[in-house]
mmCIF file of C-alpha atoms and ligand atoms in Angstrom:
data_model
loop_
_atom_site.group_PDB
_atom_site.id
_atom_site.type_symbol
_atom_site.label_atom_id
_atom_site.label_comp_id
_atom_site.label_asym_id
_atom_site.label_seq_id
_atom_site.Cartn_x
_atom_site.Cartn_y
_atom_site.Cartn_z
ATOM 1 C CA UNK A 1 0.000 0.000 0.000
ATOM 2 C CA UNK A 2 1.099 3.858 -0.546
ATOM 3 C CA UNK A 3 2.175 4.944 2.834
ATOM 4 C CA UNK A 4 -0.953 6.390 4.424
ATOM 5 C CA UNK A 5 -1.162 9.857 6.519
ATOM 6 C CA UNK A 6 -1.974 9.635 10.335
ATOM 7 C CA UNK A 7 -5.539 10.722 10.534
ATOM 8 C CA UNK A 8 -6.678 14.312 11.611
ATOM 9 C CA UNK A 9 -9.360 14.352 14.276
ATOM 10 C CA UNK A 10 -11.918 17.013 15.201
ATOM 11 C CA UNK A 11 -13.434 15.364 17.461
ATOM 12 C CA UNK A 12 -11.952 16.840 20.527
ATOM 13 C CA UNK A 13 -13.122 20.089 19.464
ATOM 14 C CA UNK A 14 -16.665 18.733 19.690
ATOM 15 C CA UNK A 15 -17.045 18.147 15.981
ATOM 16 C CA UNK A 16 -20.209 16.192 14.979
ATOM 17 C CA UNK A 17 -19.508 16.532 11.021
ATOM 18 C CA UNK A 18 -17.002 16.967 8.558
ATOM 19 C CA UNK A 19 -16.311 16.458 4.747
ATOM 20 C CA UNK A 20 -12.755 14.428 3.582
ATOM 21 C CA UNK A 21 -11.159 12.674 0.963
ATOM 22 C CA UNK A 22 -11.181 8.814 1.155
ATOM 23 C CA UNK A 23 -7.481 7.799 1.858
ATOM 24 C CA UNK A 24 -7.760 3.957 2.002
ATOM 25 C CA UNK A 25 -10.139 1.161 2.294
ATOM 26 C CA UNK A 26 -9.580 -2.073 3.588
ATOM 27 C CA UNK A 27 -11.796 -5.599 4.295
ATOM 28 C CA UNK A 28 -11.761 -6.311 7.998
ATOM 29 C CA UNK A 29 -12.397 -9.421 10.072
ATOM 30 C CA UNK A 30 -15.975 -10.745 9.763
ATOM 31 C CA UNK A 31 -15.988 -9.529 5.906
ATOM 32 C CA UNK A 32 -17.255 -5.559 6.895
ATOM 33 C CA UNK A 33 -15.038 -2.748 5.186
ATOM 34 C CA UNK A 34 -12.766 -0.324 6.815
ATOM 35 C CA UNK A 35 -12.707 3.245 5.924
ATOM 36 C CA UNK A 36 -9.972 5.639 6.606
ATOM 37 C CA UNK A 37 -10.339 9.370 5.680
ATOM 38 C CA UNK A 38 -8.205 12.284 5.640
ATOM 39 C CA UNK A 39 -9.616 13.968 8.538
ATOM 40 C CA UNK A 40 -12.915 12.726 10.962
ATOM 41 C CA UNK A 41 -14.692 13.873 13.453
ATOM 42 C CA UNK A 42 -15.341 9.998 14.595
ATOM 43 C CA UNK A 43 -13.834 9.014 17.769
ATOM 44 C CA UNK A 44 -12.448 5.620 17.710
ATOM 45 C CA UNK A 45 -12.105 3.168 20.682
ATOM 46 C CA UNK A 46 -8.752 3.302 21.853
ATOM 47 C CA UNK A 47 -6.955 -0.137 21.637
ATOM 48 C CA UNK A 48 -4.700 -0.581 24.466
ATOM 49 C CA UNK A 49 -7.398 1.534 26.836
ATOM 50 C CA UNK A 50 -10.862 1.675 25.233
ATOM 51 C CA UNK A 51 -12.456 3.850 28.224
ATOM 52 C CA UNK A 52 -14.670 5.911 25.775
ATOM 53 C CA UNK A 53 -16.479 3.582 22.987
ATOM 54 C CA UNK A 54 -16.599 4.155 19.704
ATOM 55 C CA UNK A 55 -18.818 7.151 17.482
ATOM 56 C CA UNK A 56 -21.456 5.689 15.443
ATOM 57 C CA UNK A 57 -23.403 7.732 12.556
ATOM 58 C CA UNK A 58 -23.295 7.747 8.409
ATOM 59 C CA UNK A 59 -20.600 8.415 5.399
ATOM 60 C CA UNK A 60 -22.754 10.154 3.044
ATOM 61 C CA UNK A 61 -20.847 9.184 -0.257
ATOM 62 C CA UNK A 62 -22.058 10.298 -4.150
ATOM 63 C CA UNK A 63 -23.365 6.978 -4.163
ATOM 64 C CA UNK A 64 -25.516 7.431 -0.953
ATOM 65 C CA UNK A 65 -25.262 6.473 2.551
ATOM 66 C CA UNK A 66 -23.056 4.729 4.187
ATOM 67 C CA UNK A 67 -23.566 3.693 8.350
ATOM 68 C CA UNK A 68 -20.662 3.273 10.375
ATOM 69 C CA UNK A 69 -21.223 0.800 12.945
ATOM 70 C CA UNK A 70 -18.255 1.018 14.869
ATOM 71 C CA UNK A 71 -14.611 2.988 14.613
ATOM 72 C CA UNK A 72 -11.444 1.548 15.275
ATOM 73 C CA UNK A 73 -7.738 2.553 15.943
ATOM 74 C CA UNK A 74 -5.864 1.307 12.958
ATOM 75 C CA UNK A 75 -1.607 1.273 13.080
ATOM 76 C CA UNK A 76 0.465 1.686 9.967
ATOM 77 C CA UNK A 77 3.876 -0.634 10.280
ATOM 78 C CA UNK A 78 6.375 -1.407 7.411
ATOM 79 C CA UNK A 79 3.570 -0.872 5.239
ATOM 80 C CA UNK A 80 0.955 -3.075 6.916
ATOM 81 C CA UNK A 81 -2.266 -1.553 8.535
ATOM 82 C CA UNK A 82 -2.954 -3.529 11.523
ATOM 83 C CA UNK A 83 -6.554 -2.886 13.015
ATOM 84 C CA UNK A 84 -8.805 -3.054 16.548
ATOM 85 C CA UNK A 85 -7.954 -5.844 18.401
ATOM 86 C CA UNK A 86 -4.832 -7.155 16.121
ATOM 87 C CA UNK A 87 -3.220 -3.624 16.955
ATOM 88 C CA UNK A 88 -0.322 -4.733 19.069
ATOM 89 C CA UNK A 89 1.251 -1.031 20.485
ATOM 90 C CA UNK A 90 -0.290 1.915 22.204
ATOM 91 C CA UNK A 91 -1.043 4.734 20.835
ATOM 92 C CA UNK A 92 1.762 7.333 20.292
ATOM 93 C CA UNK A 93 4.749 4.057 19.930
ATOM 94 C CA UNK A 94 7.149 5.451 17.426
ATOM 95 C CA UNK A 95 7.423 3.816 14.141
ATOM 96 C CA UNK A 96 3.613 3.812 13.392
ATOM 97 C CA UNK A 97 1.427 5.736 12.167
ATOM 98 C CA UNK A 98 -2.003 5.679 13.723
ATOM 99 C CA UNK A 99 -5.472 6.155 11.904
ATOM 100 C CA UNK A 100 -9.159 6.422 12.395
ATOM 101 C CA UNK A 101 -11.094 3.103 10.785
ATOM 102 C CA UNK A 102 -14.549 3.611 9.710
ATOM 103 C CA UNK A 103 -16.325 0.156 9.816
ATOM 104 C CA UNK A 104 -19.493 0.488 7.489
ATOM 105 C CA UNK A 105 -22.490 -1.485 6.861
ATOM 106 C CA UNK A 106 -22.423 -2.204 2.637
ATOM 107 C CA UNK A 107 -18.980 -1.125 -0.211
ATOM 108 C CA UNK A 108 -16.206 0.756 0.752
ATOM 109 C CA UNK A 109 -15.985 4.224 -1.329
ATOM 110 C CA UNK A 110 -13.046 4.202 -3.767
ATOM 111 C CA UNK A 111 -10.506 6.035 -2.390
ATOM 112 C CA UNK A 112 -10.294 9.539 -3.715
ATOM 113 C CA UNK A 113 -14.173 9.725 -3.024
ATOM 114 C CA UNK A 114 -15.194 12.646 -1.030
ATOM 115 C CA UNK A 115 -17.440 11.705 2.057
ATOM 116 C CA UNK A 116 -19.591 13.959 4.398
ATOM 117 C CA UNK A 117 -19.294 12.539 8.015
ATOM 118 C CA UNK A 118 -22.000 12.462 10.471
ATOM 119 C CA UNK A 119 -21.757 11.544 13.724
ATOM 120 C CA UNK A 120 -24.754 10.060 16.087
ATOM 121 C CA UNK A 121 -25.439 13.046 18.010
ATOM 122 C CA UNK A 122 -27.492 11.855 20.997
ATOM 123 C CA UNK A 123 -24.695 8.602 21.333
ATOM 124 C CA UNK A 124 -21.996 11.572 21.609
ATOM 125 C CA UNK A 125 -23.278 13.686 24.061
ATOM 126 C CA UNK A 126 -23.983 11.041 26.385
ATOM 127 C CA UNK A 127 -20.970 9.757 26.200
ATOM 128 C CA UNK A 128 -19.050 13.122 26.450
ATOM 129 C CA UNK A 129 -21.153 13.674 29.848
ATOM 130 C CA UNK A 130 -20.242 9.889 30.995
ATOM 131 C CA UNK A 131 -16.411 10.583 30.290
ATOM 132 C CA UNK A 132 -16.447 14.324 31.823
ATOM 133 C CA UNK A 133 -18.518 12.970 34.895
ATOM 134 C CA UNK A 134 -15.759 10.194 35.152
ATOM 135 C CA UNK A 135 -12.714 11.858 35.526
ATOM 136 C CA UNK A 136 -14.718 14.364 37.992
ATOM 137 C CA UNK A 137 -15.849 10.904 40.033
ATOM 138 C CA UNK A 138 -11.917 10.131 40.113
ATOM 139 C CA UNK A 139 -10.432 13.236 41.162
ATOM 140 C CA UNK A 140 -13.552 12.901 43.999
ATOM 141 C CA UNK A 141 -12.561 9.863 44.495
ATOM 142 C CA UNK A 142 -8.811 10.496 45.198
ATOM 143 C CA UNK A 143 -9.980 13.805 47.427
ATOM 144 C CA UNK A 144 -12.065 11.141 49.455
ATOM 145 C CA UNK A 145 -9.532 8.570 50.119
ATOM 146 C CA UNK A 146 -6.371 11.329 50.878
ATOM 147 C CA UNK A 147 -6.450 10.393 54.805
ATOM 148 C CA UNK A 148 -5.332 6.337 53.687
ATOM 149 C CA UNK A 149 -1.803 7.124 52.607
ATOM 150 C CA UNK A 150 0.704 6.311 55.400
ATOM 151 C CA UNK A 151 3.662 7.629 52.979
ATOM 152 C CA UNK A 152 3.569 10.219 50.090
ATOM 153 C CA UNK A 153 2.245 8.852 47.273
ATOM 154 C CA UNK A 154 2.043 10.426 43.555
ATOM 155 C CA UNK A 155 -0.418 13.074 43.623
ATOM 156 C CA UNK A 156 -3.400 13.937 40.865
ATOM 157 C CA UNK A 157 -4.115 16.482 39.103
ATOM 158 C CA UNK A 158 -5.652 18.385 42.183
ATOM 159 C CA UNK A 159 -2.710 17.639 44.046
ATOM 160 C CA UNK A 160 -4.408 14.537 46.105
ATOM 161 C CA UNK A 161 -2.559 11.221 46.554
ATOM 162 C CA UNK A 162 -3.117 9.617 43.242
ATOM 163 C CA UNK A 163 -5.309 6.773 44.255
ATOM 164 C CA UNK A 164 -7.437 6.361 41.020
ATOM 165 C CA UNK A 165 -4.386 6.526 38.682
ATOM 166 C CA UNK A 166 -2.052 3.873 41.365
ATOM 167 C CA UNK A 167 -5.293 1.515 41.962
ATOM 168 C CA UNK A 168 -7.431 1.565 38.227
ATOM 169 C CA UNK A 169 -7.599 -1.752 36.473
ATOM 170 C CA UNK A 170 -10.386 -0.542 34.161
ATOM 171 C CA UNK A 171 -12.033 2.552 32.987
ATOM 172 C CA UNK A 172 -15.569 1.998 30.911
ATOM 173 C CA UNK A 173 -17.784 5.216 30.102
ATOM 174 C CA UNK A 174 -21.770 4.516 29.441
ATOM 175 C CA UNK A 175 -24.371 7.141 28.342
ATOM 176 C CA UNK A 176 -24.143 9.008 31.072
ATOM 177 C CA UNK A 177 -22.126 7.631 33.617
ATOM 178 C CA UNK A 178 -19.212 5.216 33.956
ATOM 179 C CA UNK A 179 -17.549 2.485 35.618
ATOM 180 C CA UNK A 180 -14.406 1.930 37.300
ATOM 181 C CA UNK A 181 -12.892 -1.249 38.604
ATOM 182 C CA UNK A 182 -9.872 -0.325 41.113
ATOM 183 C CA UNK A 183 -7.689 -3.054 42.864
ATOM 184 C CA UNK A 184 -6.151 -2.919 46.292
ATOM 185 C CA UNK A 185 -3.834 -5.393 46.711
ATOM 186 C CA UNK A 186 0.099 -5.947 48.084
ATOM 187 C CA UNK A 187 1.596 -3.125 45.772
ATOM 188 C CA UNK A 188 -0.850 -0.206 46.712
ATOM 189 C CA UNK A 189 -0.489 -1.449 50.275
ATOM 190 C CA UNK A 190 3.305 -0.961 49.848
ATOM 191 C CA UNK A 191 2.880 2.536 48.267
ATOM 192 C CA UNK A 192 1.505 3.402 51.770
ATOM 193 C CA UNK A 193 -2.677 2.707 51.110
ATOM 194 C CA UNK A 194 -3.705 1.774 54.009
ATOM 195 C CA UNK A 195 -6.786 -0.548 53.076
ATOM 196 C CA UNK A 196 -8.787 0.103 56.377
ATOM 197 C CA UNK A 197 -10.023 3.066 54.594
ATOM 198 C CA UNK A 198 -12.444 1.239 52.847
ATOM 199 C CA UNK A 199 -13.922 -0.540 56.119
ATOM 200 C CA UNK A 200 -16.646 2.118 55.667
ATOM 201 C CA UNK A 201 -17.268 2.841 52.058
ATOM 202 C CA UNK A 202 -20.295 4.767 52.571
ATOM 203 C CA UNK A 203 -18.342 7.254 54.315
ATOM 204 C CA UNK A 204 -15.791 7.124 51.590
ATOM 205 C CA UNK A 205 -19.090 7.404 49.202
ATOM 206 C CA UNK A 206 -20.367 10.490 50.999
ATOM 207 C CA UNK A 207 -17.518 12.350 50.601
ATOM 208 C CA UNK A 208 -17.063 11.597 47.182
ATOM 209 C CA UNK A 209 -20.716 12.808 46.854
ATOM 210 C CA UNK A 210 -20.608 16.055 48.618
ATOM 211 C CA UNK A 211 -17.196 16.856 46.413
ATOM 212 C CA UNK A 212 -18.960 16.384 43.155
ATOM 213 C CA UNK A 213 -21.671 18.493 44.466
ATOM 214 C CA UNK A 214 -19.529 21.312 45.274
ATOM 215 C CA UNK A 215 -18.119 21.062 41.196
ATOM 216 C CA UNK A 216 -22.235 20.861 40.027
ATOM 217 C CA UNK A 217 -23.414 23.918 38.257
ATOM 218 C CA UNK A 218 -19.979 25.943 38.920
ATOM 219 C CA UNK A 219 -19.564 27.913 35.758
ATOM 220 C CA UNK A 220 -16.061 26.391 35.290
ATOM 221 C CA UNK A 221 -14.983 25.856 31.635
ATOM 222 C CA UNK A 222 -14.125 22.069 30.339
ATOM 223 C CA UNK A 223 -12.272 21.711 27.359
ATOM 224 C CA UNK A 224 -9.213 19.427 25.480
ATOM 225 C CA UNK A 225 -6.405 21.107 24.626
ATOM 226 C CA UNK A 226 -3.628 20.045 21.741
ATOM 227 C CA UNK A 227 -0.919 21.390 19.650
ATOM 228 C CA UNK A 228 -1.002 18.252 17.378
ATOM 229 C CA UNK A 229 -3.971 17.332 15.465
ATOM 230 C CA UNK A 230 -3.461 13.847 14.624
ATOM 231 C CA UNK A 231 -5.080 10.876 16.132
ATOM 232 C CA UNK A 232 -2.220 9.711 18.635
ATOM 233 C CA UNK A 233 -1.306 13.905 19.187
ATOM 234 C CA UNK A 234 -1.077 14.405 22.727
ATOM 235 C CA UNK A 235 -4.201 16.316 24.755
ATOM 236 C CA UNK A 236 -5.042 16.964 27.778
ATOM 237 C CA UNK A 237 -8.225 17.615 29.226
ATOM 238 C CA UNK A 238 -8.682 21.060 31.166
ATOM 239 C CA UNK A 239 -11.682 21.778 33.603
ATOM 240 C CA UNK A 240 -11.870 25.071 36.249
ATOM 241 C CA UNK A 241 -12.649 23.823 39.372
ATOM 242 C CA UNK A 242 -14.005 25.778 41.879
ATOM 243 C CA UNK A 243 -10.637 25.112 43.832
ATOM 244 C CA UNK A 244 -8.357 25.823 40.683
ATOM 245 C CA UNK A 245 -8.107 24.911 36.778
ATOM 246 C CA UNK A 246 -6.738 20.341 36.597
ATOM 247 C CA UNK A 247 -5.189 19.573 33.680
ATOM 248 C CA UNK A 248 -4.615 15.668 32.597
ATOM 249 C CA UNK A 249 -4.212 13.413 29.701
ATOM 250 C CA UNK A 250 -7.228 12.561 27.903
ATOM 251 C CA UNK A 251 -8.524 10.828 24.519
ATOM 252 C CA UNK A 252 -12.086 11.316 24.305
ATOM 253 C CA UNK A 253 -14.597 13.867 24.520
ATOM 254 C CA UNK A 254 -16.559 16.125 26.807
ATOM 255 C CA UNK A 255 -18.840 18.598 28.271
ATOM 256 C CA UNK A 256 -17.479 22.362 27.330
ATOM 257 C CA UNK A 257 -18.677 23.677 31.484
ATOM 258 C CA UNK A 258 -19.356 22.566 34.605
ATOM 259 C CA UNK A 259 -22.282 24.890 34.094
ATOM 260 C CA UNK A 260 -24.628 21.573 32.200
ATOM 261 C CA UNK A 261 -23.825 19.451 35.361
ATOM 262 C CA UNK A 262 -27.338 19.350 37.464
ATOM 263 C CA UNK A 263 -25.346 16.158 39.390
ATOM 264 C CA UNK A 264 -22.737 13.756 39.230
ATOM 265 C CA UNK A 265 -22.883 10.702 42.090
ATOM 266 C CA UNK A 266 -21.017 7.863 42.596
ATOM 267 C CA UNK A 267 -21.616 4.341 44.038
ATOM 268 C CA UNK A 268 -18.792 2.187 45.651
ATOM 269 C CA UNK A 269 -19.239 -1.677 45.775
ATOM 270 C CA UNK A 270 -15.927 -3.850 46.886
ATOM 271 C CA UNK A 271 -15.284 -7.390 46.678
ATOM 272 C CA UNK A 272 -12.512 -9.200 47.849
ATOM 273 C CA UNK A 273 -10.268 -11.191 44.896
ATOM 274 C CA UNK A 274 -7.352 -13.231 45.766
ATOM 275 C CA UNK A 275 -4.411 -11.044 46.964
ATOM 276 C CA UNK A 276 -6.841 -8.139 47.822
ATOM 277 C CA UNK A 277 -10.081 -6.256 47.179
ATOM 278 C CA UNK A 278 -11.811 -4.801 44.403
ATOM 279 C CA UNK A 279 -13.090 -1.893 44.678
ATOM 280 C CA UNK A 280 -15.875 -0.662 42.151
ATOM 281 C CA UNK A 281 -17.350 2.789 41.836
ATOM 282 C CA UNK A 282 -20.400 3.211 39.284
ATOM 283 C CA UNK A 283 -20.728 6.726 38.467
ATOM 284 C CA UNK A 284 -24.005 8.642 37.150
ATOM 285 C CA UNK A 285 -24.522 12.335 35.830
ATOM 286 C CA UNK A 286 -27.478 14.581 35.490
ATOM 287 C CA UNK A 287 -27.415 17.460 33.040
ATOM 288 C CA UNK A 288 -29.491 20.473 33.858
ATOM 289 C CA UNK A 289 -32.079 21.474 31.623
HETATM 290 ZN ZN1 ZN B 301 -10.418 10.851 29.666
#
């Protein structure tokens, strides 16, 4: 194949549509074709950490329309594009070139084919409100559980010991809310956790809860910031607090203020696995109206 540009998003602007030039088309696993465009405003489940899931919506195409079912991170390597769940780097590993894969329902456009992108609106905004109200559930999270550290630990972005980013095994967002799966075992323990903390999780929960309600309705500004537009180009997601603007790495997309928050609340369940506990926290987020 001709050696294929990395894909410019727009999606962490908050772009819903778009119009590009069809740069390659491939047949993917299960017979479906894979789309890759110039530039997209489709967000694509990340491979190595698919927290946000993937845009759905049309390609509308001279020949008609197209529905994407699904996007996926492809990789570019000696020539090869290597896509989804065959993808075997992160995002950003040098030597590859990353792109945006359209899976559609029905023929692949030739490339050279101009396409108008859509994206599914209502899927997008409730997804951008389940990602925004989970990294506000984290940073909650962390501010609840500061009194368990023994020793100093790695702080986050509010400057609280780093508990979400030390303990996370997984990181889903739903429409509207998310869940994440932490784990507390020997090697949090040694970073100075001290797991009594979590003897009374509603405690732990109520904090959490009266945090978030603090951030609710504040007329902070949320936003991603980048200097590079490609897909793997490095952004960070920005939000004013009440107690000071966080900044930290982020993929997906968002709310633009803390303004369209009515609530955010969080749930804690734990478990205990071998070597430890499992700590669970289901988070939920009302808009206001
Ligand atoms: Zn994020």
């Amino acid at each position: 194949m001709t050696p294929l540009a990395a894909t410019v998003v727009t999606y962490p602007d908050g772009a819903l549509t778009g119009s590009s030039v069809v740069t390659h088309v491939t047949t993917l696993a299960g017979g479906r074709a894979g789309v890759v465009l110039e530039s997209t405003p489709f967000h694509p489940v990340d491979t190595a950490w698919p927290d946000q899931p993937a845009d759905t919506g049309v390609l509308r195409t001279p020949d008609g329309e197209l529905r994407v079912v699904d996007t996926v991170t492809g990789g570019v390597h000696d020539e090869d594009l290597v896509v989804g769940a065959d993808l075997p780097v992160r995002m950003g590993t040098e030597g590859w070139t990353f792109v945006v894969v359209h899976v559609v329902d029905g023929p692949a456009p030739a490339v050279g084919t101009v396409v108008q992108s859509e994206v599914d609106a209502g899927l997008r905004a409730a997804l951008s409100a389940g990602h925004t109200a989970c990294h506000l559930a984290s940073l909650a999270l962390d501010a609840a559980l500061a009194d368990a550290w023994k020793k100093d630990a790695p702080t986050d972005a509010a400057g609280h010991p780093a508990f979400d980013m030390l303990a996370i095994q997984t990181s889903r967002i739903t429409a509207y809310g998310s869940t994440d799966v932490y784990r507390i075992g020997k090697s949090l323990r040694r970073k100075g956790f001290d797991p009594a903390a979590l003897d009374d999780l509603r405690a732990v929960e109520e904090r959490a809860n009266a945090t978030l309600a603090g951030w609710a309705g504040t007329p902070g500004a949320i936003g991603i910031h980048r200097e590079d537009r490609t897909l793997a180009g490095w952004r960070t997601w920005r939000c004013e607090l009440p107690e000071g603007a966080v900044e930290l790495p982020c993929g997906g997309t968002h709310l633009t203020s803390l303004a369209e928050v009515e609530a955010i609340t969080v749930a804690l369940a734990s478990a205990e696995v071998p070597g430890g506990v499992e700590l669970t926290m289901t988070t939920g987020i009302r808009l206001a109206r």
